[in-house]
Amino acid sequence: EVQLVESGGGSVQAGGSLRLSCIASGFTFDASHMGWYRQAPGAECELVSTIGKDGRTYYADSVKGRFTISRDNAKNTVYLQMNSLKPEDTAVYYCGADMLVAAYYPECSGLGGYWGQGTQVTVSS
């Protein structure tokens, strides 16, 4: 059974930091393309960052320079270090594996692949 379990969300003030973790099981992690998406209430699912099996990374312009994605294949874990957080970063953050890559999509689950349950990030001004 494929499982993706996110953790590390919470509430912080603007300018603060959080580190999200996603532990994967049930598939070949080191051969998988991983990513983080987010969805705010009433908004579409938004691509945040991806990391390929070769370690190549991609960031949305809105988070470039503030967020860092990384993976530890020995631990089947992908991370998202989020610094200089802004109120507009408030959303539920989802970890995905082998999903399609799209800047925006109505629902994250519609991108295929595997998904976690999401973790809430709230940034107050």
mmCIF file of C-alpha atoms in Angstrom:
data_model
loop_
_atom_site.group_PDB
_atom_site.id
_atom_site.type_symbol
_atom_site.label_atom_id
_atom_site.label_comp_id
_atom_site.label_asym_id
_atom_site.label_seq_id
_atom_site.Cartn_x
_atom_site.Cartn_y
_atom_site.Cartn_z
ATOM 1 C CA GLU A 1 0.000 0.000 0.000
ATOM 2 C CA VAL A 2 1.357 3.391 -1.003
ATOM 3 C CA GLN A 3 1.513 5.935 1.804
ATOM 4 C CA LEU A 4 2.742 9.507 1.978
ATOM 5 C CA VAL A 5 2.636 11.060 5.439
ATOM 6 C CA GLU A 6 3.300 14.773 5.817
ATOM 7 C CA SER A 7 4.260 16.533 9.028
ATOM 8 C CA GLY A 8 5.735 19.805 10.178
ATOM 9 C CA GLY A 9 2.923 22.215 9.434
ATOM 10 C CA GLY A 10 1.729 24.762 11.956
ATOM 11 C CA SER A 11 1.102 28.414 12.662
ATOM 12 C CA VAL A 12 3.860 30.999 12.458
ATOM 13 C CA GLN A 13 4.194 34.734 12.133
ATOM 14 C CA ALA A 14 5.313 36.350 8.918
ATOM 15 C CA GLY A 15 9.056 36.024 8.502
ATOM 16 C CA GLY A 16 9.165 32.738 10.358
ATOM 17 C CA SER A 17 10.212 29.292 9.183
ATOM 18 C CA LEU A 18 8.795 25.796 9.020
ATOM 19 C CA ARG A 19 10.167 22.505 7.744
ATOM 20 C CA LEU A 20 7.758 20.053 6.197
ATOM 21 C CA SER A 21 8.566 16.358 5.962
ATOM 22 C CA CYS A 22 6.959 13.633 3.889
ATOM 23 C CA ILE A 23 7.716 9.994 4.621
ATOM 24 C CA ALA A 24 6.926 7.629 1.765
ATOM 25 C CA SER A 25 6.328 3.898 1.663
ATOM 26 C CA GLY A 26 4.918 1.271 -0.656
ATOM 27 C CA PHE A 27 6.745 2.297 -3.819
ATOM 28 C CA THR A 28 10.287 2.758 -5.103
ATOM 29 C CA PHE A 29 11.049 6.138 -3.606
ATOM 30 C CA ASP A 30 14.473 6.686 -5.123
ATOM 31 C CA ALA A 31 13.053 6.154 -8.616
ATOM 32 C CA SER A 32 10.214 8.609 -8.098
ATOM 33 C CA HIS A 33 9.697 12.240 -8.916
ATOM 34 C CA MET A 34 8.512 14.024 -5.758
ATOM 35 C CA GLY A 35 6.898 17.363 -5.170
ATOM 36 C CA TRP A 36 5.013 19.734 -2.921
ATOM 37 C CA TYR A 37 1.800 21.444 -3.909
ATOM 38 C CA ARG A 38 -0.477 23.678 -1.860
ATOM 39 C CA GLN A 39 -4.126 24.639 -1.879
ATOM 40 C CA ALA A 40 -5.719 27.543 -0.075
ATOM 41 C CA PRO A 41 -9.483 27.715 0.584
ATOM 42 C CA GLY A 42 -11.352 28.587 -2.606
ATOM 43 C CA ALA A 43 -8.192 28.446 -4.682
ATOM 44 C CA GLU A 44 -6.719 25.966 -7.130
ATOM 45 C CA CYS A 45 -3.985 23.501 -6.304
ATOM 46 C CA GLU A 46 -0.667 25.320 -6.843
ATOM 47 C CA LEU A 47 2.716 23.829 -7.623
ATOM 48 C CA VAL A 48 5.315 24.812 -5.027
ATOM 49 C CA SER A 49 8.387 22.722 -5.794
ATOM 50 C CA THR A 50 9.526 19.431 -7.280
ATOM 51 C CA ILE A 51 12.620 17.267 -7.068
ATOM 52 C CA GLY A 52 13.522 14.597 -9.562
ATOM 53 C CA LYS A 53 15.089 11.237 -8.918
ATOM 54 C CA ASP A 54 18.326 12.820 -10.096
ATOM 55 C CA GLY A 55 17.989 15.606 -7.520
ATOM 56 C CA ARG A 56 17.094 18.270 -10.030
ATOM 57 C CA THR A 57 14.796 20.855 -8.465
ATOM 58 C CA TYR A 58 12.109 23.271 -9.616
ATOM 59 C CA TYR A 59 10.502 26.133 -7.708
ATOM 60 C CA ALA A 60 7.505 28.290 -8.389
ATOM 61 C CA ASP A 61 8.475 31.941 -8.744
ATOM 62 C CA SER A 62 6.426 32.797 -5.666
ATOM 63 C CA VAL A 63 8.693 30.713 -3.404
ATOM 64 C CA LYS A 64 12.025 30.885 -5.201
ATOM 65 C CA GLY A 65 14.785 32.001 -2.847
ATOM 66 C CA ARG A 66 12.674 31.288 0.240
ATOM 67 C CA PHE A 67 11.865 27.568 0.025
ATOM 68 C CA THR A 68 14.249 24.634 -0.409
ATOM 69 C CA ILE A 69 13.232 21.121 -1.383
ATOM 70 C CA SER A 70 15.448 18.141 -0.633
ATOM 71 C CA ARG A 71 15.220 14.378 -0.415
ATOM 72 C CA ASP A 72 16.866 11.647 1.626
ATOM 73 C CA ASN A 73 16.540 8.397 -0.280
ATOM 74 C CA ALA A 74 17.900 6.384 2.654
ATOM 75 C CA LYS A 75 14.952 7.594 4.739
ATOM 76 C CA ASN A 76 12.335 7.641 1.939
ATOM 77 C CA THR A 77 11.694 11.247 2.907
ATOM 78 C CA VAL A 78 11.284 14.525 1.055
ATOM 79 C CA TYR A 79 11.549 17.858 2.852
ATOM 80 C CA LEU A 80 10.441 21.405 2.224
ATOM 81 C CA GLN A 81 12.309 24.047 4.202
ATOM 82 C CA MET A 82 10.242 27.221 4.190
ATOM 83 C CA ASN A 83 11.872 30.488 5.276
ATOM 84 C CA SER A 84 10.688 34.089 5.247
ATOM 85 C CA LEU A 85 7.108 32.920 5.268
ATOM 86 C CA LYS A 86 4.384 35.300 4.117
ATOM 87 C CA PRO A 87 0.638 35.338 4.841
ATOM 88 C CA GLU A 88 0.027 34.359 1.219
ATOM 89 C CA ASP A 89 1.860 31.084 1.891
ATOM 90 C CA THR A 90 -1.083 30.015 4.056
ATOM 91 C CA ALA A 91 -2.530 26.790 2.622
ATOM 92 C CA VAL A 92 -2.734 23.061 3.029
ATOM 93 C CA TYR A 93 0.521 21.617 1.712
ATOM 94 C CA TYR A 94 0.442 18.255 -0.044
ATOM 95 C CA CYS A 95 3.279 15.897 -0.792
ATOM 96 C CA GLY A 96 3.000 14.085 -4.115
ATOM 97 C CA ALA A 97 4.848 11.303 -5.908
ATOM 98 C CA ASP A 98 4.987 10.679 -9.636
ATOM 99 C CA MET A 99 2.228 13.215 -10.219
ATOM 100 C CA LEU A 100 1.822 15.333 -13.308
ATOM 101 C CA VAL A 101 3.472 18.722 -13.107
ATOM 102 C CA ALA A 102 1.226 21.736 -13.605
ATOM 103 C CA ALA A 103 1.476 25.249 -12.234
ATOM 104 C CA TYR A 104 -2.191 25.192 -11.251
ATOM 105 C CA TYR A 105 -4.896 22.553 -11.263
ATOM 106 C CA PRO A 106 -8.400 22.487 -9.776
ATOM 107 C CA GLU A 107 -7.595 19.723 -7.296
ATOM 108 C CA CYS A 108 -4.205 18.217 -6.491
ATOM 109 C CA SER A 109 -5.573 14.681 -6.627
ATOM 110 C CA GLY A 110 -6.470 15.268 -10.282
ATOM 111 C CA LEU A 111 -2.771 15.311 -11.168
ATOM 112 C CA GLY A 112 -2.534 11.554 -10.680
ATOM 113 C CA GLY A 113 0.271 9.819 -8.830
ATOM 114 C CA TYR A 114 0.192 9.435 -5.082
ATOM 115 C CA TRP A 115 -0.690 12.011 -2.432
ATOM 116 C CA GLY A 116 -0.489 12.540 1.281
ATOM 117 C CA GLN A 117 -3.295 13.820 3.462
ATOM 118 C CA GLY A 118 -1.872 17.334 3.632
ATOM 119 C CA THR A 119 -0.552 19.512 6.425
ATOM 120 C CA GLN A 120 -1.859 22.976 7.272
ATOM 121 C CA VAL A 121 0.480 25.952 7.184
ATOM 122 C CA THR A 122 -0.869 29.223 8.565
ATOM 123 C CA VAL A 123 1.156 32.427 8.428
ATOM 124 C CA SER A 124 -0.132 35.454 10.302
ATOM 125 C CA SER A 125 0.866 39.037 9.624
#
